[in-house]
Each structure stands twice: as structure tokens, then as C-alpha cells.
Short mmCIF file of C-alpha atoms in Angstrom, two decimals:
data_model
loop_
_atom_site.label_atom_id
_atom_site.label_comp_id
_atom_site.label_asym_id
_atom_site.label_seq_id
_atom_site.Cartn_x
_atom_site.Cartn_y
_atom_site.Cartn_z
CA MET E 1 0.01 -0.02 0.07
CA LYS E 2 1.34 3.51 -0.90
CA GLU E 3 1.96 5.93 1.82
CA ILE E 4 -0.81 8.27 2.12
CA LEU E 5 1.29 11.33 3.07
CA ARG E 6 4.96 11.98 3.74
CA MET E 7 6.34 15.29 4.79
CA GLU E 8 10.06 15.60 5.23
CA GLY E 9 11.86 18.59 6.61
CA ILE E 10 9.05 21.01 5.99
CA SER E 11 9.83 24.55 6.99
CA LYS E 12 8.06 27.84 6.25
CA SER E 13 8.77 31.49 7.08
CA PHE E 14 7.11 34.78 6.40
CA GLY E 15 9.69 37.40 6.30
CA HIS E 16 11.77 37.00 9.56
CA GLN E 17 9.12 34.86 11.21
CA GLN E 18 9.44 31.09 11.07
CA VAL E 19 6.03 29.47 11.32
CA LEU E 20 6.93 25.87 10.59
CA LYS E 21 10.25 24.25 11.58
CA ASP E 22 11.64 21.07 10.15
CA ILE E 23 8.32 18.98 10.24
CA ASP E 24 8.44 15.33 9.45
CA LEU E 25 5.19 13.31 9.13
CA ILE E 26 4.35 9.93 7.71
CA ILE E 27 0.78 8.56 7.31
CA ASP E 28 0.69 5.06 6.12
CA LYS E 29 -2.79 3.92 6.96
CA PRO E 30 -6.21 5.63 6.95
CA GLU E 31 -6.58 7.94 10.03
CA ILE E 32 -8.55 10.79 11.34
CA ILE E 33 -5.95 13.32 12.46
CA ALA E 34 -6.83 16.47 14.40
CA LEU E 35 -4.50 19.48 14.16
CA VAL E 36 -4.85 21.61 17.26
CA ALA E 37 -3.29 25.00 18.13
CA PRO E 38 -4.32 28.59 18.76
CA ASN E 39 -4.98 30.99 16.00
CA GLY E 40 -1.83 32.20 14.18
CA SER E 41 0.14 29.04 14.93
CA GLY E 42 0.44 27.86 11.33
CA LYS E 43 -2.45 25.26 11.01
CA THR E 44 -3.80 26.74 7.81
CA THR E 45 -0.29 27.27 6.46
CA LEU E 46 0.54 23.56 7.08
CA LEU E 47 -2.58 22.51 5.21
CA ASN E 48 -1.98 24.95 2.36
CA LEU E 49 1.51 23.41 1.98
CA ILE E 50 0.16 19.87 1.77
CA ALA E 51 -2.26 21.20 -0.98
CA ASP E 52 0.43 23.02 -2.85
CA ILE E 53 -1.33 26.31 -2.36
CA GLU E 54 1.91 27.65 -0.70
CA GLU E 55 5.44 26.60 -1.20
CA PRO E 56 7.70 25.51 1.76
CA ASN E 57 11.02 27.12 2.26
CA ALA E 58 12.53 23.75 2.63
CA GLY E 59 11.29 20.12 2.57
CA GLU E 60 9.37 17.77 0.36
CA ILE E 61 5.74 16.61 0.29
CA THR E 62 4.38 13.42 -1.29
CA ILE E 63 0.90 12.17 -1.49
CA LEU E 64 -0.15 8.62 -2.46
CA GLY E 65 3.42 8.36 -4.22
CA ARG E 66 3.30 11.54 -6.12
CA ARG E 67 4.95 14.84 -5.39
CA ASN E 68 2.30 17.35 -4.18
CA VAL E 69 3.09 19.68 -7.13
CA ASP E 70 1.62 17.09 -9.42
CA TYR E 71 -1.95 18.23 -10.22
CA HIS E 72 -3.21 14.67 -10.56
CA ILE E 73 -3.25 14.44 -6.85
CA PHE E 74 -6.45 16.48 -6.75
CA TYR E 75 -8.31 13.43 -8.33
CA ASP E 76 -7.57 11.64 -5.00
CA MET E 77 -7.31 14.61 -2.50
CA SER E 78 -9.73 17.42 -1.50
CA TYR E 79 -9.20 20.48 0.60
CA LEU E 80 -12.03 22.12 2.53
CA GLN E 81 -10.89 25.68 2.94
CA ASP E 82 -12.56 28.76 4.49
CA PRO E 83 -15.75 30.26 2.95
CA SER E 84 -13.83 33.02 1.21
CA ILE E 85 -13.14 30.64 -1.73
CA LEU E 86 -16.79 30.59 -2.63
CA TYR E 87 -18.25 32.96 -5.40
CA GLN E 88 -20.88 35.29 -3.85
CA HIS E 89 -22.74 35.79 -7.15
CA LEU E 90 -22.98 32.14 -7.89
CA THR E 91 -25.59 29.49 -6.44
CA GLY E 92 -24.85 26.37 -4.67
CA TRP E 93 -25.85 24.49 -7.78
CA ASP E 94 -23.39 26.40 -9.73
CA HIS E 95 -20.48 25.43 -7.49
CA MET E 96 -21.52 21.77 -7.25
CA GLU E 97 -22.09 21.40 -11.07
CA PHE E 98 -18.53 22.78 -11.85
CA ILE E 99 -17.06 20.34 -9.47
CA ARG E 100 -19.15 17.44 -10.80
CA ARG E 101 -18.12 18.03 -14.30
CA GLU E 102 -14.42 18.49 -13.33
CA HIS E 103 -14.39 15.07 -11.71
CA LYS E 104 -16.73 13.43 -14.29
CA LYS E 105 -19.41 12.60 -11.69
CA THR E 106 -23.04 11.83 -12.58
CA LYS E 107 -25.91 14.23 -11.64
CA GLU E 108 -27.11 11.42 -9.62
CA ASP E 109 -24.06 11.36 -7.56
CA MET E 110 -24.28 15.11 -6.94
CA LEU E 111 -28.02 14.99 -6.06
CA ALA E 112 -27.31 12.17 -3.52
CA LEU E 113 -24.55 14.15 -1.91
CA VAL E 114 -26.69 17.33 -1.63
CA GLU E 115 -29.42 15.36 -0.17
CA GLU E 116 -27.20 13.71 2.36
CA LEU E 117 -25.85 17.05 3.57
CA GLY E 118 -29.38 18.46 3.80
CA MET E 119 -28.67 21.32 1.39
CA THR E 120 -31.48 20.99 -1.25
CA GLN E 121 -33.66 23.81 -0.03
CA TYR E 122 -31.09 26.50 -0.41
CA MET E 123 -29.01 25.30 -3.30
CA SER E 124 -30.74 27.72 -5.71
CA LYS E 125 -29.81 30.74 -3.71
CA LYS E 126 -26.72 32.83 -4.32
CA VAL E 127 -23.97 32.22 -1.90
CA LYS E 128 -24.09 35.91 -0.74
CA ASN E 129 -27.40 35.07 0.92
CA TYR E 130 -26.00 32.02 2.76
CA SER E 131 -25.38 31.78 6.45
CA LEU E 132 -21.97 30.63 7.68
CA GLY E 133 -23.50 27.23 8.33
CA MET E 134 -24.80 26.92 4.86
CA LYS E 135 -21.41 27.80 3.41
CA GLN E 136 -19.80 25.15 5.54
CA HIS E 137 -22.09 22.56 4.17
CA LEU E 138 -21.52 23.66 0.66
CA LEU E 139 -17.74 23.53 1.15
CA LEU E 140 -18.09 20.03 2.44
CA GLY E 141 -20.19 19.05 -0.59
CA ILE E 142 -17.56 20.39 -2.81
CA ALA E 143 -14.78 18.61 -0.94
CA LEU E 144 -16.46 15.24 -1.07
CA MET E 145 -17.59 15.30 -4.69
CA ASN E 146 -14.37 13.47 -5.95
CA ASP E 147 -14.55 10.61 -3.34
CA PRO E 148 -11.09 11.71 -2.04
CA LYS E 149 -8.59 9.23 -0.32
CA LEU E 150 -7.14 12.16 1.53
CA LEU E 151 -9.44 14.96 2.92
CA LEU E 152 -7.98 18.12 4.32
CA MET E 153 -10.40 20.29 6.37
CA ASP E 154 -9.67 23.73 7.78
CA GLU E 155 -12.01 24.47 10.67
CA PRO E 156 -14.98 22.39 9.18
CA LEU E 157 -17.14 22.89 12.37
CA ASN E 158 -17.23 26.71 12.21
CA GLY E 159 -20.66 28.13 12.19
CA LEU E 160 -22.45 24.76 12.49
CA ASP E 161 -25.38 24.08 14.89
CA PRO E 162 -25.23 21.03 17.13
CA PHE E 163 -27.30 18.91 14.70
CA SER E 164 -25.01 19.73 11.78
CA ILE E 165 -21.97 19.13 13.92
CA GLU E 166 -23.35 15.67 14.60
CA GLN E 167 -24.08 15.11 11.07
CA VAL E 168 -20.53 16.12 9.96
CA ARG E 169 -19.12 13.80 12.68
CA THR E 170 -21.09 10.83 11.33
CA ILE E 171 -19.97 11.62 7.75
CA LEU E 172 -16.25 11.71 8.91
CA LYS E 173 -16.56 8.40 10.73
CA ARG E 174 -18.26 6.81 7.67
CA LEU E 175 -15.45 8.13 5.34
CA HIS E 176 -12.73 6.77 7.71
CA SER E 177 -14.48 3.30 7.82
CA GLN E 178 -14.22 3.43 3.93
CA GLY E 179 -10.51 4.02 4.04
CA VAL E 180 -10.37 7.87 3.78
CA THR E 181 -7.67 9.74 5.66
CA ILE E 182 -8.79 13.02 7.08
CA ILE E 183 -6.69 15.86 8.53
CA LEU E 184 -8.76 18.54 10.16
CA SER E 185 -8.10 21.63 12.14
CA SER E 186 -10.36 22.75 14.92
CA HIS E 187 -10.66 24.71 18.03
CA ASN E 188 -13.70 22.56 19.23
CA LEU E 189 -11.75 20.36 21.72
CA ASP E 190 -14.88 18.63 22.83
CA GLU E 191 -15.93 17.63 19.31
CA ILE E 192 -12.32 16.59 18.41
CA GLU E 193 -12.40 14.06 21.23
CA LYS E 194 -15.68 12.59 19.82
CA VAL E 195 -14.04 12.17 16.29
CA THR E 196 -10.59 10.87 16.93
CA GLU E 197 -7.86 9.80 19.32
CA THR E 198 -5.00 10.91 17.04
CA ILE E 199 -4.27 14.54 17.85
CA LEU E 200 -1.29 16.59 16.91
CA PHE E 201 -0.64 19.93 18.52
CA LEU E 202 1.24 22.57 16.44
CA HIS E 203 3.47 24.10 19.05
CA GLU E 204 6.35 26.52 18.20
CA GLY E 205 6.39 25.44 14.54
CA GLN E 206 6.59 21.67 15.28
CA LEU E 207 4.13 18.88 15.62
CA VAL E 208 3.68 17.32 18.97
CA SER E 209 1.60 14.27 19.54
CA LYS E 210 -0.61 14.20 22.75
CA GLU E 211 1.40 11.07 23.98
CA ASN E 212 4.42 13.38 24.27
CA ILE E 213 2.71 16.02 26.39
CA LYS E 214 3.68 15.66 30.01
CA ILE E 215 0.85 16.04 32.44
CA GLU E 216 0.94 14.56 35.97
CA GLU E 217 -2.28 12.42 35.71
CA ILE E 218 -4.41 11.38 32.70
CA GLU E 219 -8.14 10.33 33.01
CA TYR E 220 -8.84 7.51 30.59
CA GLU E 221 -11.92 5.52 29.84
CA PHE E 222 -11.94 1.93 28.60
CA VAL E 223 -14.98 0.09 27.24
CA LEU E 224 -14.04 -3.64 27.52
CA ALA E 225 -15.58 -7.00 27.97
CA GLU E 226 -13.39 -8.62 30.59
CA GLN E 227 -13.97 -6.03 33.33
CA GLU E 228 -12.99 -8.25 36.31
CA LEU E 229 -9.53 -8.96 34.84
CA ALA E 230 -9.04 -5.35 34.09
CA MET E 231 -9.98 -4.27 37.63
CA LYS E 232 -7.54 -6.74 39.21
CA PHE E 233 -4.72 -5.46 37.22
CA LEU E 234 -5.62 -1.88 37.98
CA ASP E 235 -5.63 -2.70 41.75
CA ARG E 236 -2.21 -4.40 41.39
CA ILE E 237 -0.56 -1.30 39.74
CA ASP E 238 -2.44 1.19 42.19
CA VAL E 239 -4.67 2.95 39.68
CA PRO E 240 -7.72 4.71 41.14
CA TYR E 241 -10.80 3.90 39.06
CA GLU E 242 -14.51 3.97 38.97
CA ILE E 243 -17.00 1.69 37.22
CA CYS E 244 -19.19 3.68 34.93
CA SER E 245 -21.29 0.85 33.60
CA SER E 246 -21.05 -2.99 33.09
CA TYR E 247 -18.44 -2.38 30.41
CA LYS E 248 -16.90 1.10 31.05
CA ILE E 249 -14.12 1.82 33.57
CA ARG E 250 -12.50 5.20 34.12
CA GLY E 251 -9.16 5.40 35.69
CA THR E 252 -6.65 8.24 36.77
CA PHE E 253 -3.24 7.12 35.39
CA VAL E 254 0.22 8.38 35.34
CA SER E 255 1.92 7.81 32.01
CA GLU E 256 3.68 4.58 33.05
CA GLN E 257 0.49 3.14 34.49
CA LEU E 258 -1.43 3.91 31.29
CA LEU E 259 1.24 2.25 29.13
CA ALA E 260 1.28 -0.85 31.51
CA PHE E 261 -2.55 -1.22 31.40
CA LYS E 262 -2.62 -0.96 27.56
CA ALA E 263 0.22 -3.56 27.29
CA PHE E 264 -1.73 -5.90 29.74
CA CYS E 265 -4.84 -5.47 27.62
CA SER E 266 -2.87 -6.46 24.50
CA GLU E 267 -1.02 -9.33 26.06
CA GLN E 268 -4.15 -10.84 27.64
CA GLU E 269 -6.13 -10.34 24.51
CA LEU E 270 -8.81 -8.47 26.25
CA THR E 271 -11.73 -7.30 24.03
CA VAL E 272 -11.36 -3.51 24.13
CA PHE E 273 -14.32 -1.88 22.32
CA ASP E 274 -13.26 1.71 22.88
CA GLN E 275 -10.56 3.74 24.82
CA ARG E 276 -10.29 7.43 25.09
CA MET E 277 -9.17 10.29 27.21
CA ALA E 278 -11.96 11.32 29.63
CA LYS E 279 -13.71 14.56 28.89
CA GLY E 280 -11.41 17.52 29.83
CA THR E 281 -8.14 15.78 29.53
CA LEU E 282 -7.38 17.16 26.00
CA GLU E 283 -8.30 20.77 27.32
CA THR E 284 -5.79 20.21 30.20
CA MET E 285 -3.03 19.28 27.70
CA TYR E 286 -3.87 22.25 25.54
CA PHE E 287 -3.55 24.79 28.32
CA ASN E 288 -0.40 23.16 29.65
CA LEU E 289 1.22 23.29 26.21
CA PHE E 290 0.00 26.78 25.17
CA ALA E 291 -0.36 28.47 28.69
CA SER E 292 2.35 31.06 28.15
CA ARG E 293 0.95 32.03 24.60
CA THR E 294 -2.57 32.30 26.03
CA GLN E 295 -1.46 34.58 28.75
CA CYS E 296 0.45 36.80 26.20
CA VAL E 297 -2.66 37.05 24.04
CA SER E 298 -4.95 37.89 26.92
#
């Protein structure tokens, strides 16, 4: 299987300000990856570099075995940008029809996508009359028209009501189950935790995985079948925990304990249906990592 994305030594500066510093990243299997950082940290710049909208000062990017400067990659990749790329005087149908023809899709394909996203009632309106949520739906429709293998999304949840956020979350999980890799940036930490466990923070121009952020204790939830075995092991390694349901356990771990418990589950071949940080843990990581920047901004 071809690597989905490879970034080697990617650096980018604007004038004397270096925004990205020697970034390396390899994605070799379908994932949903969340890119998290405060405004102005370079998230959009990084996505623009992947999509060849901007050029790096150093480094190389390949997508599905092709250099990202090869226009053929856009048959397998889509980029959901901000609403400023939409044409205010055109309708939703105008936008979708252009993309449909470009990717040689049928009208039936287009209509099915429009219906799935719940856009039918306003597609005949000009974009200048759209709300932010309507624009976000249209951008998503445009991005999905070519059935991408790699989907880049810059703040896709902006302007969406709770129902629409749930709808987008369902679509992303379906796409991932079909083998699509998704890289999205978002400030909505609660929603990110509902979509993916793979989170990269963009800190001082470099990517930092959540596993490499030091916090004293991590609350983690496990949904697993063999609860009795899990409880005995947690007792043995002195992890305080609570039983949330007949299948769910929430424990408070230090890093070494969490690694030990995950290793135990793997070695004992326990049936783990789900595992994730408890609500609020990602927020703690965010503030620990970006505290000094937040204080400066405020």
C-alpha cells in the first residue's frame, strides 16, 4: 500500500518569522488526525503546503506516491478551505455542477450528496445570501464530490449548529471506515475528542503528539468485555478507578501506568471496544502546552 502522506523537513517562514520548523510526518494507513493550536500558529499554512497552495522554504511532500506539485493528486485529494473561496454571485448548484463536471461524476452522484448534507432547500440561492453554516455545508459537498482518499479540512465545524456538527461527525466516521484519511484543524476540543484519538498539537512550529505532552495524571476511559480482569490489574498497579457501567471503567493514570495497562490488555487479548481520554483531559493538555501564549494574548 502506498504511503498516504509523507512530509520531510518542511519549513516555512514569512519574512523573519518562522512558522513551521523542520516538520516530518508519515501517514501510512487511513486515519482521522486532528490538528490543534491557537489562531496564528500555522495550522492553515500547514494545510496549504500539503495542498500546494503555498510553497515551503525547505522540505518535500508526497501524497499517495506523487509529489504534491503534481496536479493529478487532486483526483484523490480534497481540501475544505474557509468560505472566502466561494463565489458570492453564484448559487450552490453552480458550484457543485462545476466540480461534478471536473471530476466526471453523474448528476445522480451530485444530487445524492446534496441530499445527504441537507442542502436541497437553499442550493438555488446565491452564496451571498448563505449563512456561515450553509457555506460550511456547501464547502463539504464540494470537498466530497471526488470521493477523496485524503481529505484536508480547515475548521470544518465553524458556524455549525449542534445537529449539523453531529451530521458532519457521522460523515467523517463513515469516510474513515471506507478508507479515507482525514486531517482537520479545529478549536472545538470537545468535538475533536468525539471524532478521533489521533491528535497533533502545532507548538512553536513543530508537531507534538498528545502522547508526548507531560501532564501529571491522565483520566482515561476503557470500554471492555473482561472487566473483572481489568479491575484486578488496575488494583495491582495502584490505579484509582470507577465503574461507569457494566463495560466502562474510568481510571486516573500516570503515564507509566497507562502504558502498562494498555500492554496488559494487549498481552491478555482483552476485548477493548473503545478507549479514550476522559472529557476535559485534552483541554488540560492544550492549556499546559499553550499556557504562556494564552497569557500573552490575553
